[in-house]
mmCIF file of C-alpha atoms and ligand atoms in Angstrom:
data_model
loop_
_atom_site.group_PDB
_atom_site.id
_atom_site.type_symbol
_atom_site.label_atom_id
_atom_site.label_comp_id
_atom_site.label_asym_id
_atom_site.label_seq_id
_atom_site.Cartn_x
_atom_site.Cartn_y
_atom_site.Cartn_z
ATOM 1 C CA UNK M 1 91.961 127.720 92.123
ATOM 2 C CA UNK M 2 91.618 124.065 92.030
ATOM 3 C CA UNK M 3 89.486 122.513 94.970
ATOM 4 C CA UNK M 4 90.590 118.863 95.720
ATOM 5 C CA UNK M 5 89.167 116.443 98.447
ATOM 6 C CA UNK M 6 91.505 113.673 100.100
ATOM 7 C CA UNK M 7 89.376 110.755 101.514
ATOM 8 C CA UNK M 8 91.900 108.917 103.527
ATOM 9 C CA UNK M 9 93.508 112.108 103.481
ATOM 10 C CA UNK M 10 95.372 111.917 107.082
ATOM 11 C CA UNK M 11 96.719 108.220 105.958
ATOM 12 C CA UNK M 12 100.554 107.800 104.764
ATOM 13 C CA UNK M 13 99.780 108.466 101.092
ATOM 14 C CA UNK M 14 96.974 110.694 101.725
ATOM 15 C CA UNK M 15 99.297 112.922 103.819
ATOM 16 C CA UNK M 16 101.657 112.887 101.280
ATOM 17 C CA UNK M 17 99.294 114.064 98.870
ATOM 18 C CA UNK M 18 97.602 116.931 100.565
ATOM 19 C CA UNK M 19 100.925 118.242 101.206
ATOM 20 C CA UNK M 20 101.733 117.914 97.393
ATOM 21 C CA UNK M 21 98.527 119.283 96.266
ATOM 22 C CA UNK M 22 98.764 122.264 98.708
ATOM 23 C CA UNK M 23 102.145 123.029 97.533
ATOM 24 C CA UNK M 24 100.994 123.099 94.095
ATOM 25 C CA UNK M 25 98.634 125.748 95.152
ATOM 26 C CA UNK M 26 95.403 123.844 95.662
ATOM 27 C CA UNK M 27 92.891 124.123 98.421
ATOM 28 C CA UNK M 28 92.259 120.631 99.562
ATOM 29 C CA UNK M 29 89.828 119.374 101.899
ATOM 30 C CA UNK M 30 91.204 115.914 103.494
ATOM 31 C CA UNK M 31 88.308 113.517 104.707
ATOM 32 C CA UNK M 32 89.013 110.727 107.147
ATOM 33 C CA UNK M 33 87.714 108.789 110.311
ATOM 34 C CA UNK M 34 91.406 108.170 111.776
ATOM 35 C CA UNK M 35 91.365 104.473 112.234
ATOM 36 C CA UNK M 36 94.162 103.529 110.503
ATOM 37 C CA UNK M 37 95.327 107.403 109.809
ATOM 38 C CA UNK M 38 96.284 110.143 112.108
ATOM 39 C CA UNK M 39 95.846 113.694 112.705
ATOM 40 C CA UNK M 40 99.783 113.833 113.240
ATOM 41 C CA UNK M 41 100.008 113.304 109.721
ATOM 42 C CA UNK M 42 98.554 116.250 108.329
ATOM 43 C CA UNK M 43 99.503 118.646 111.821
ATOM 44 C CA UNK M 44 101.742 120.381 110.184
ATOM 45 C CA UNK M 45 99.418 121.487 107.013
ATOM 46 C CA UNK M 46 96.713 122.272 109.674
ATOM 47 C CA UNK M 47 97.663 126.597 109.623
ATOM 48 C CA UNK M 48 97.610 126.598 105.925
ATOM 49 C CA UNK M 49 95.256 128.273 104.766
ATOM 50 C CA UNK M 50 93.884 125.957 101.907
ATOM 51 C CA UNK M 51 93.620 123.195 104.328
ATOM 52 C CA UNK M 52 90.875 121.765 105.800
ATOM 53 C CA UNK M 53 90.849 118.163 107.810
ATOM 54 C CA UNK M 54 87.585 116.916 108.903
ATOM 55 C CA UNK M 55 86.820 114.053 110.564
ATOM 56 C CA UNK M 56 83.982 111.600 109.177
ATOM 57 C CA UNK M 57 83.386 107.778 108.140
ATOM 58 C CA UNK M 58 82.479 108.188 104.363
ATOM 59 C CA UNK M 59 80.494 104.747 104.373
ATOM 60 C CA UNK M 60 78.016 106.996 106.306
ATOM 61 C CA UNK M 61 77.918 109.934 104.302
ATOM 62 C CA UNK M 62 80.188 112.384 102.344
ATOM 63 C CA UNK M 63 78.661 115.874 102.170
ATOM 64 C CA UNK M 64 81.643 118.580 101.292
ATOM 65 C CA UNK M 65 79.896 122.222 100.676
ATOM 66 C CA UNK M 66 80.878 124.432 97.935
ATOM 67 C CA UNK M 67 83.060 123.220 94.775
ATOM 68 C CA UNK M 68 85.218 120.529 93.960
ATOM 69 C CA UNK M 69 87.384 119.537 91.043
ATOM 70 C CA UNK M 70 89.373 116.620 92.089
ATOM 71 C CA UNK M 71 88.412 113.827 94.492
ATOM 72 C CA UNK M 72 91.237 111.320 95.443
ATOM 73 C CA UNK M 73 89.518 108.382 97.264
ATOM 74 C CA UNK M 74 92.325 106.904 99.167
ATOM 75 C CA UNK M 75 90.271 106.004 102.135
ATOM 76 C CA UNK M 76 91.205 102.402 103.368
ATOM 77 C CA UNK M 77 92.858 100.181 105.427
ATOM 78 C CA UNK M 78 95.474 99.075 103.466
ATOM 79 C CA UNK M 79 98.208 96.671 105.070
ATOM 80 C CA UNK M 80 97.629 93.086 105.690
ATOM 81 C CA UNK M 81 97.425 93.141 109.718
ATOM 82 C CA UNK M 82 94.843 96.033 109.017
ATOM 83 C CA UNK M 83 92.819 94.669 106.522
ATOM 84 C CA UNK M 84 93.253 91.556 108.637
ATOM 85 C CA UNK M 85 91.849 93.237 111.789
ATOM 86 C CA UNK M 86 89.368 95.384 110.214
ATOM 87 C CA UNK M 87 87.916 93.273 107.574
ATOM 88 C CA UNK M 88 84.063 94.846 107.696
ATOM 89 C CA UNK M 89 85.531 98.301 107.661
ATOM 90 C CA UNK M 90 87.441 97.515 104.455
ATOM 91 C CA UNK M 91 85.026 95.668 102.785
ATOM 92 C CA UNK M 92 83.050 98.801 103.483
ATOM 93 C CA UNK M 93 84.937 101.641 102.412
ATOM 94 C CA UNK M 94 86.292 99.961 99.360
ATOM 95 C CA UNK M 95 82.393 99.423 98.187
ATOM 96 C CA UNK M 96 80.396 101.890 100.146
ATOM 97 C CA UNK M 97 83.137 104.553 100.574
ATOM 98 C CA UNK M 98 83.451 104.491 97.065
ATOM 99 C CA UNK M 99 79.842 104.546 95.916
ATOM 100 C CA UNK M 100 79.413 107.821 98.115
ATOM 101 C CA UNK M 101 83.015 109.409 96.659
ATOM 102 C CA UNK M 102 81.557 108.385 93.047
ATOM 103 C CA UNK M 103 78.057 110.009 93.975
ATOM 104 C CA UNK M 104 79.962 113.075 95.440
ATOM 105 C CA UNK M 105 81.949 113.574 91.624
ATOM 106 C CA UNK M 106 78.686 113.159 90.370
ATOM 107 C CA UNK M 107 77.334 115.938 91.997
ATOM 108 C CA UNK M 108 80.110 117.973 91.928
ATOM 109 C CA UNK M 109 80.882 117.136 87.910
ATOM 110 C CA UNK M 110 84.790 116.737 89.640
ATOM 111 C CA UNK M 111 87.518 113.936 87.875
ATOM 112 C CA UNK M 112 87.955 111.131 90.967
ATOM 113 C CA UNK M 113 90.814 108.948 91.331
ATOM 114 C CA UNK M 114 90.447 105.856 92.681
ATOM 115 C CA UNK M 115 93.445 104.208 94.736
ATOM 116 C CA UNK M 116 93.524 100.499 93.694
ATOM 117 C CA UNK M 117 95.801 97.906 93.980
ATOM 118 C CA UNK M 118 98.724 95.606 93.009
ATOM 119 C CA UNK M 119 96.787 93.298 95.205
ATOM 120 C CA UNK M 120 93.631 93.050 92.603
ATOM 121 C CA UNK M 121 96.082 90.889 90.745
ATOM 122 C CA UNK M 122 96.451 88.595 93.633
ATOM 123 C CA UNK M 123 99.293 85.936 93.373
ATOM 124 C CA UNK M 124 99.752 86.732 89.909
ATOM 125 C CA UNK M 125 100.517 83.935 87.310
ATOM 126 C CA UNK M 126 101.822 86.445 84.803
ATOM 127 C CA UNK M 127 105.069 88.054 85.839
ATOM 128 C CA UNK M 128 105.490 91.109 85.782
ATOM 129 C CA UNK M 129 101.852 92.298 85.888
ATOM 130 C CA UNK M 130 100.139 94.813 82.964
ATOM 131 C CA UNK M 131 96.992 96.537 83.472
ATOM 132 C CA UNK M 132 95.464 93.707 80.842
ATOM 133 C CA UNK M 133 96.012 90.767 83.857
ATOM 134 C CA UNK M 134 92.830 89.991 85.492
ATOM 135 C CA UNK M 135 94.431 88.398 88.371
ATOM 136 C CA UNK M 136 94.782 85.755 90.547
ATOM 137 C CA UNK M 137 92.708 86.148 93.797
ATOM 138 C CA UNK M 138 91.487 84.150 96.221
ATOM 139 C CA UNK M 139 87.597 85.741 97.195
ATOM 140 C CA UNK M 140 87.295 83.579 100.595
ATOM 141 C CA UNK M 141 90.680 83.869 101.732
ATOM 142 C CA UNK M 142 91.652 86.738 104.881
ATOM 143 C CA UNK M 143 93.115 88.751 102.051
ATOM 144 C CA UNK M 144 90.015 88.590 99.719
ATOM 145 C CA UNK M 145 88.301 91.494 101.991
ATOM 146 C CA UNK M 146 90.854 93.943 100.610
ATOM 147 C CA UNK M 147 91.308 92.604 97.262
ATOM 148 C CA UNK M 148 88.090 91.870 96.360
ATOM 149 C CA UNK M 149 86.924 95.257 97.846
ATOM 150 C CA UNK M 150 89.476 97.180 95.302
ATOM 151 C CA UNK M 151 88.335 94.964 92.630
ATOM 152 C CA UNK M 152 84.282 95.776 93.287
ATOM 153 C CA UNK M 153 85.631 99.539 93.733
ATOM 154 C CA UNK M 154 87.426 99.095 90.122
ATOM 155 C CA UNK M 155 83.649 97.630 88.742
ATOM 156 C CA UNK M 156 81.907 100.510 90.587
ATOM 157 C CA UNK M 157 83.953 103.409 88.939
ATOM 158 C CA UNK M 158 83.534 102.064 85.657
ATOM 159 C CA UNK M 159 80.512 101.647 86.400
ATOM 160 C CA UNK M 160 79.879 105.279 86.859
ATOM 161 C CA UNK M 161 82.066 106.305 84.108
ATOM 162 C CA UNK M 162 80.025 104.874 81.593
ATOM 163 C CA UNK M 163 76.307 105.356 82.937
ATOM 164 C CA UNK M 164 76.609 108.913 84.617
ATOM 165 C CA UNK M 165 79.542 109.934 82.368
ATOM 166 C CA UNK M 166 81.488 110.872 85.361
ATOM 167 C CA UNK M 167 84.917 111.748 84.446
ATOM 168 C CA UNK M 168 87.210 108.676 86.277
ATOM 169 C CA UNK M 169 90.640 107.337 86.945
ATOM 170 C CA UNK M 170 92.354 104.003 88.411
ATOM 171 C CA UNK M 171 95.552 103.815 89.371
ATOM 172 C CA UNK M 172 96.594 100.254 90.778
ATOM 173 C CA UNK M 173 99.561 101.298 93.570
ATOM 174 C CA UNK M 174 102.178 98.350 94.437
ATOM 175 C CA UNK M 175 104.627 98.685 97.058
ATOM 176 C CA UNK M 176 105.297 102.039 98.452
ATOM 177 C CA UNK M 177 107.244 103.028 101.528
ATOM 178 C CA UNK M 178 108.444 106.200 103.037
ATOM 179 C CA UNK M 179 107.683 108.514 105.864
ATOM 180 C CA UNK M 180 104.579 108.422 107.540
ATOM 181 C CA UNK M 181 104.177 104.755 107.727
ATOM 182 C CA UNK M 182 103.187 103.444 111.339
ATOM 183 C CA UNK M 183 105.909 101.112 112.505
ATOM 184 C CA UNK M 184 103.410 98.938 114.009
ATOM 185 C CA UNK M 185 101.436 98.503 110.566
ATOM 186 C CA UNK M 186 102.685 95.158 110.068
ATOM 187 C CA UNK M 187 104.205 95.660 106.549
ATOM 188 C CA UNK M 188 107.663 94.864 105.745
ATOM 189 C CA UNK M 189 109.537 97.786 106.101
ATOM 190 C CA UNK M 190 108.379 99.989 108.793
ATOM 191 C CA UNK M 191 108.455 96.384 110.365
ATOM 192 C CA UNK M 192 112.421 95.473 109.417
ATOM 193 C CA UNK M 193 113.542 98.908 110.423
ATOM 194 C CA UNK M 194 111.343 99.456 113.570
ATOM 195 C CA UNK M 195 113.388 95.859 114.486
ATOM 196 C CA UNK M 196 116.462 96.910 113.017
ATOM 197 C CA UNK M 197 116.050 99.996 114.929
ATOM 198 C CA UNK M 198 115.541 98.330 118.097
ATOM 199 C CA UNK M 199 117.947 95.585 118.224
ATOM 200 C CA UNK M 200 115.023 93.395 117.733
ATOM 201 C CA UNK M 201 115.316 90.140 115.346
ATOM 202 C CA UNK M 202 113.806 91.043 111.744
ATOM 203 C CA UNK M 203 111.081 88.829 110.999
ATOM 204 C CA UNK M 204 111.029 87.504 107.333
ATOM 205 C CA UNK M 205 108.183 85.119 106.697
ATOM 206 C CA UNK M 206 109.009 81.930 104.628
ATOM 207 C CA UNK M 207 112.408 81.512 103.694
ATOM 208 C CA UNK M 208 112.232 85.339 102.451
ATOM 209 C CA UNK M 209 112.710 84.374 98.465
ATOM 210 C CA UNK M 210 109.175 86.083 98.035
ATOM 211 C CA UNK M 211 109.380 89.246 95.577
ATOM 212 C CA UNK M 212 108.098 92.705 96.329
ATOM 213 C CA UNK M 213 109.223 96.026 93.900
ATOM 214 C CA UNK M 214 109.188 98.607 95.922
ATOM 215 C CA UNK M 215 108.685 102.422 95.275
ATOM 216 C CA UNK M 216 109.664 105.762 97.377
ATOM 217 C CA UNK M 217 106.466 107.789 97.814
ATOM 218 C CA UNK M 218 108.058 110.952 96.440
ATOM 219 C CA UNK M 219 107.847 109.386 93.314
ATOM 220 C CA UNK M 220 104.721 107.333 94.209
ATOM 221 C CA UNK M 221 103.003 110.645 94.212
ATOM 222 C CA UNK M 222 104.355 112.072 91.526
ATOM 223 C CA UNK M 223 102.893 109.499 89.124
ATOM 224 C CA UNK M 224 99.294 109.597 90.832
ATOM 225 C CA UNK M 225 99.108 113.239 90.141
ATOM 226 C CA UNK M 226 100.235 113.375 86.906
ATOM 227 C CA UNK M 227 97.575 110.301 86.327
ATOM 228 C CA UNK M 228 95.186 112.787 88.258
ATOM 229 C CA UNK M 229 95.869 115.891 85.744
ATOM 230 C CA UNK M 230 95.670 113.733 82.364
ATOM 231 C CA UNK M 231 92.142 112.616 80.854
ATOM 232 C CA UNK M 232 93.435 108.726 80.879
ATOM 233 C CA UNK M 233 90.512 106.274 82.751
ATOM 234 C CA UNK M 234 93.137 104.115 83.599
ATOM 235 C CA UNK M 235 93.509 101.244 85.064
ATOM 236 C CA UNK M 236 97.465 102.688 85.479
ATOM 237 C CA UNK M 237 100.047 100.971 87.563
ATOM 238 C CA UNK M 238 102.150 102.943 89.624
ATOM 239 C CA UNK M 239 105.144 101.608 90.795
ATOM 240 C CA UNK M 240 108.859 100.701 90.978
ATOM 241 C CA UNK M 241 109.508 97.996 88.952
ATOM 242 C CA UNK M 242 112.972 96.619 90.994
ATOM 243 C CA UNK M 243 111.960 93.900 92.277
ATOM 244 C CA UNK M 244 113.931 92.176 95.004
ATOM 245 C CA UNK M 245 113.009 88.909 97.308
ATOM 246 C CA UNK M 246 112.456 89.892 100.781
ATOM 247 C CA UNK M 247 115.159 88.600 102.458
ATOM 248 C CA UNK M 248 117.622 90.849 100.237
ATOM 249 C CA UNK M 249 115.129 93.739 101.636
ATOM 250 C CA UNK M 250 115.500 92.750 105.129
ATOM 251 C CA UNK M 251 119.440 92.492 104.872
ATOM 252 C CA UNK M 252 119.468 95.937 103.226
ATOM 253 C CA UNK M 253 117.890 97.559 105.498
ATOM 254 C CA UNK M 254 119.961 95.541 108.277
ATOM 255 C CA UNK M 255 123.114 97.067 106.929
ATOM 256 C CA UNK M 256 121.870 100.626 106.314
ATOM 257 C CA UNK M 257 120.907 100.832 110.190
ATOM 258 C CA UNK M 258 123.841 99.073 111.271
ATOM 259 C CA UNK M 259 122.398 96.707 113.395
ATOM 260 C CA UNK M 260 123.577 93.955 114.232
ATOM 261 C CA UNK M 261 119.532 92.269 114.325
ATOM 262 C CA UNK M 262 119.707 88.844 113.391
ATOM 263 C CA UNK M 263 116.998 87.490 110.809
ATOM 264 C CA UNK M 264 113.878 85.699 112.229
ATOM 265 C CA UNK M 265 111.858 83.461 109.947
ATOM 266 C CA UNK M 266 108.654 83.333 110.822
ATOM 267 C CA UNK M 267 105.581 81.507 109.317
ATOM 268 C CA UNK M 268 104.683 82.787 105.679
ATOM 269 C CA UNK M 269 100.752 84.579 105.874
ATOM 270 C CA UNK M 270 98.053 82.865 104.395
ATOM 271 C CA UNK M 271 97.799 84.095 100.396
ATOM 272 C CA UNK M 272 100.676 85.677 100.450
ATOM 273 C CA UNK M 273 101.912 86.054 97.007
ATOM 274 C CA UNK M 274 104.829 85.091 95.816
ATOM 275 C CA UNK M 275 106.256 87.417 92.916
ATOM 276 C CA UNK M 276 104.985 91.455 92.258
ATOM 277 C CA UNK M 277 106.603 93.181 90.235
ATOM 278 C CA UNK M 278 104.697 95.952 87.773
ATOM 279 C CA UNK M 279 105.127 96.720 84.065
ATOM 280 C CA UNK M 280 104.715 100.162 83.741
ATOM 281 C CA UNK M 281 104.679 100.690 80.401
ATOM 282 C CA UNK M 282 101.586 102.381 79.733
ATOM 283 C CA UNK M 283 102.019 104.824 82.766
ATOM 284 C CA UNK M 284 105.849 105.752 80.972
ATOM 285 C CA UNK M 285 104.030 105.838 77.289
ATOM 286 C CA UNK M 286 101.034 107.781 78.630
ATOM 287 C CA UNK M 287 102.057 110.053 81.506
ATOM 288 C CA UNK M 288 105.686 110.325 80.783
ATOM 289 C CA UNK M 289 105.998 108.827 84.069
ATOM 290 C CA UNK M 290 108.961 106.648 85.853
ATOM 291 C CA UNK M 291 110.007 106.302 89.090
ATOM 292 C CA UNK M 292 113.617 108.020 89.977
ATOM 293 C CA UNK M 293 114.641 107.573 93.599
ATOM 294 C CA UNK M 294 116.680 104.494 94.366
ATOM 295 C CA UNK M 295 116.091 102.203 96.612
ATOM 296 C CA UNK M 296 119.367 103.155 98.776
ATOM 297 C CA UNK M 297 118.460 106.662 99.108
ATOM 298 C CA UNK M 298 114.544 105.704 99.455
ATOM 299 C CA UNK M 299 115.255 103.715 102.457
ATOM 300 C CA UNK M 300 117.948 106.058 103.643
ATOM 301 C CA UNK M 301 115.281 108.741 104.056
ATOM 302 C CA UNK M 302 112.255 106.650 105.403
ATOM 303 C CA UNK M 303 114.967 105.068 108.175
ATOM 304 C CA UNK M 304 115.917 108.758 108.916
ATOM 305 C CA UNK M 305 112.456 109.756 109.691
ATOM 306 C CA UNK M 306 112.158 106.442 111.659
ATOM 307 C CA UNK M 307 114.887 107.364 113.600
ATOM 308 C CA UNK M 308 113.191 110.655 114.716
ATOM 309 C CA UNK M 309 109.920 108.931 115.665
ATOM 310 C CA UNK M 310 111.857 106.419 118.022
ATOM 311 C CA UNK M 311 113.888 109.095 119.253
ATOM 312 C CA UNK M 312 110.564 111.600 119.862
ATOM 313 C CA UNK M 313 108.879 108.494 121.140
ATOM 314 C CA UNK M 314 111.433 107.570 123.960
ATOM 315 C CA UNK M 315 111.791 111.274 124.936
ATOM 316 C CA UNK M 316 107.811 111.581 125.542
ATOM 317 C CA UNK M 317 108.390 108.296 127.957
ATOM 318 C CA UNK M 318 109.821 110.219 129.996
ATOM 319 C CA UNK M 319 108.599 111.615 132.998
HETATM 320 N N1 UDP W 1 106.836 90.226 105.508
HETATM 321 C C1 UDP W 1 107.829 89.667 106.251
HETATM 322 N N2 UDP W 1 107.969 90.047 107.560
HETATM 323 C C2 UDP W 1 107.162 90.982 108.138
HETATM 324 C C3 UDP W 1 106.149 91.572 107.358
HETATM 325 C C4 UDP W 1 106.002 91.172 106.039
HETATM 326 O O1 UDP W 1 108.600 88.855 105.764
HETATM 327 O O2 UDP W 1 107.361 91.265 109.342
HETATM 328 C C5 UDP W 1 106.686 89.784 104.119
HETATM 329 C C6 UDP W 1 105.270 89.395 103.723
HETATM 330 O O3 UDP W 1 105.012 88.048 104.071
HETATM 331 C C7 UDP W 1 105.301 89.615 102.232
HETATM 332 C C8 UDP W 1 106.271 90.792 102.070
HETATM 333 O O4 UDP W 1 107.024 90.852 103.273
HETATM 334 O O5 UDP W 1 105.843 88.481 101.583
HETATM 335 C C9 UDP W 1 105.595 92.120 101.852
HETATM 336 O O6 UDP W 1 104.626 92.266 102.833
HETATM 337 P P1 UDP W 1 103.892 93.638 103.124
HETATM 338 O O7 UDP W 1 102.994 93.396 104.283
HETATM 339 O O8 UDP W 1 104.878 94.726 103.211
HETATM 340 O O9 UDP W 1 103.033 93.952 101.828
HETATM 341 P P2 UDP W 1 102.174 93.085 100.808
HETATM 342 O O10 UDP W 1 102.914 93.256 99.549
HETATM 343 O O11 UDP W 1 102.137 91.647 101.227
HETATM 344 O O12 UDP W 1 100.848 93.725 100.829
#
């Protein structure tokens, strides 16, 4: 029986992971202080046996009793109005958080995963992005509390890895959307189809010819755990490499509601960059890895569950 801890582990890919990890017949033990995650998240894995959620900051302290064999540290906030609104927490957890996740694999002799980032490449000057791109990040900008925080949290496992031996991977994440997101986390689509949803105009910042490439968790996780179960250090991107400019998002997911919301533009965020897109090359030649959901069907799901939520929300309204 493998024993896996979740830091982050009620967050929208922490959730997803649990879930994943229980069904493939782990015991898992999901860690998190629920300010950007939920306990809804992981409510329905709560009577499985293998489960365990407990609540705790791990910039304090991480103690978990007995053995462990995997640690995923996916603790963070991790969308801009977040990150934005919480910058000391994130600057936190991405440096502290990690030193006590690294110094719990220590103890435990377990393999950790650390969740980086797309964003440690900043607004990247090389298009698309390998592992090999040191990036292009702005330190004293509002974004540099997240990016910088992934990119001391990339330093500090190596760090480890090569002075206490302990057995590491990196995955860098881009884009990733499905179920689970909170439609008031400020990112792009649980944004667009929370307004789509709603009648409300869809807000694209700057004349929407930015570039995201967006991938469907499903697959999202798929690729972390086979990074997890293979002896590669990493760093790996995960991702979808179709990349599309954000105004062709919004309009897609405009005309899979069928809303009639009309498009917004609003002012463009400080830093944001302007093209991401990975190369995932090494995570295909390594892992045997590739995305497989399309972006259709992705969105078609996520809106479904969206549609629930809005429909669950306006029921408990009533009186
Ligand atoms: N964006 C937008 N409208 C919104 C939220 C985001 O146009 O209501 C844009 C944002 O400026 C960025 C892109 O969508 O260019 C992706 O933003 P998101 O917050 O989803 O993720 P990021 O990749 O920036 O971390």
């Amino acid at each position: 029986m493998t024993r896996s801890v979740v830091t982050g582990g009620a967050g929208f890919l922490g959730s997803h992971l649990c879930e994943q990890l229980l069904a493939d017949g782990h015991e898992v033990v999901a860690l998190d202080n629920f300010i950007t995650g939920s306990p809804a998240n992981v409510e329905h894995l709560l009577e499985h046996e293998g489960f365990r959620l407990i609540r705790c900051d791990i910039t304090e302290y991480v103690h978990v009793p007995g053995p462990v064999d995997q640690i995923l540290h996916f603790a963070s906030p991790a969308s801009p109005i977040d990150y934005l609104l919480l910058p000391i927490e994130t600057m936190k957890v991405g440096s502290i958080g990690t030193l006590h996740a690294l110094g719990l694999a220590k103890e435990k002799g377990a393999r950790l995963l650390l969740a980086s980032t797309s964003e440690t490449y900043g607004d990247p000057q090389v298009h698309p992005q390998p592992e090999t791109y040191w990036g292009h990040v702005n330190p004293v900008g509002p974004r540099g509390v997240y990016d910088e925080a992934k990119r001391f949290a990339e330093a500090l496992t190596m760090a480890y890895r090569r002075t206490h031996g302990v057995d590491t991977a990196i995955v860098r994440i881009f884009n990733c959307f499905g179920p689970r997101m909170r439609p008031d986390d400020g990112r792009a689509i649980p944004t667009f189809i929370r307004q789509a949803l709603m009648g409300e105009p869809i807000t694209v910042a700057g004349d929407g010819s930015q570039t995201r490439s967006v991938c469907y968790v499903d697959d999202l996780v798929a690729g972390l755990l086979l990074l997890l179960r293979s002896d590669l250090p990493g760093p790996v991107n995960i991702g979808n490499p179709h990349e599309l400019s954000i105004l062709a998002l919004a309009e897609q997911i405009r005309a899979l509601t069928g809303s009639s919301s009309e498009i917004a533009f609003i002012a463009r965020p400080t830093d944001d960059p302007t093209v991401r897109q990975p190369d995932i090359t090494l995570a295909r030649d390594e892992l045997g890895w590739e995305p497989k959901v399309e972006l259709d069907e992705g969105l078609r799901r996520t809106i479904e569950w969206f549609r629930t939520q809005t429909s669950q929300a306006r029921l408990g309204e009533r009186p």
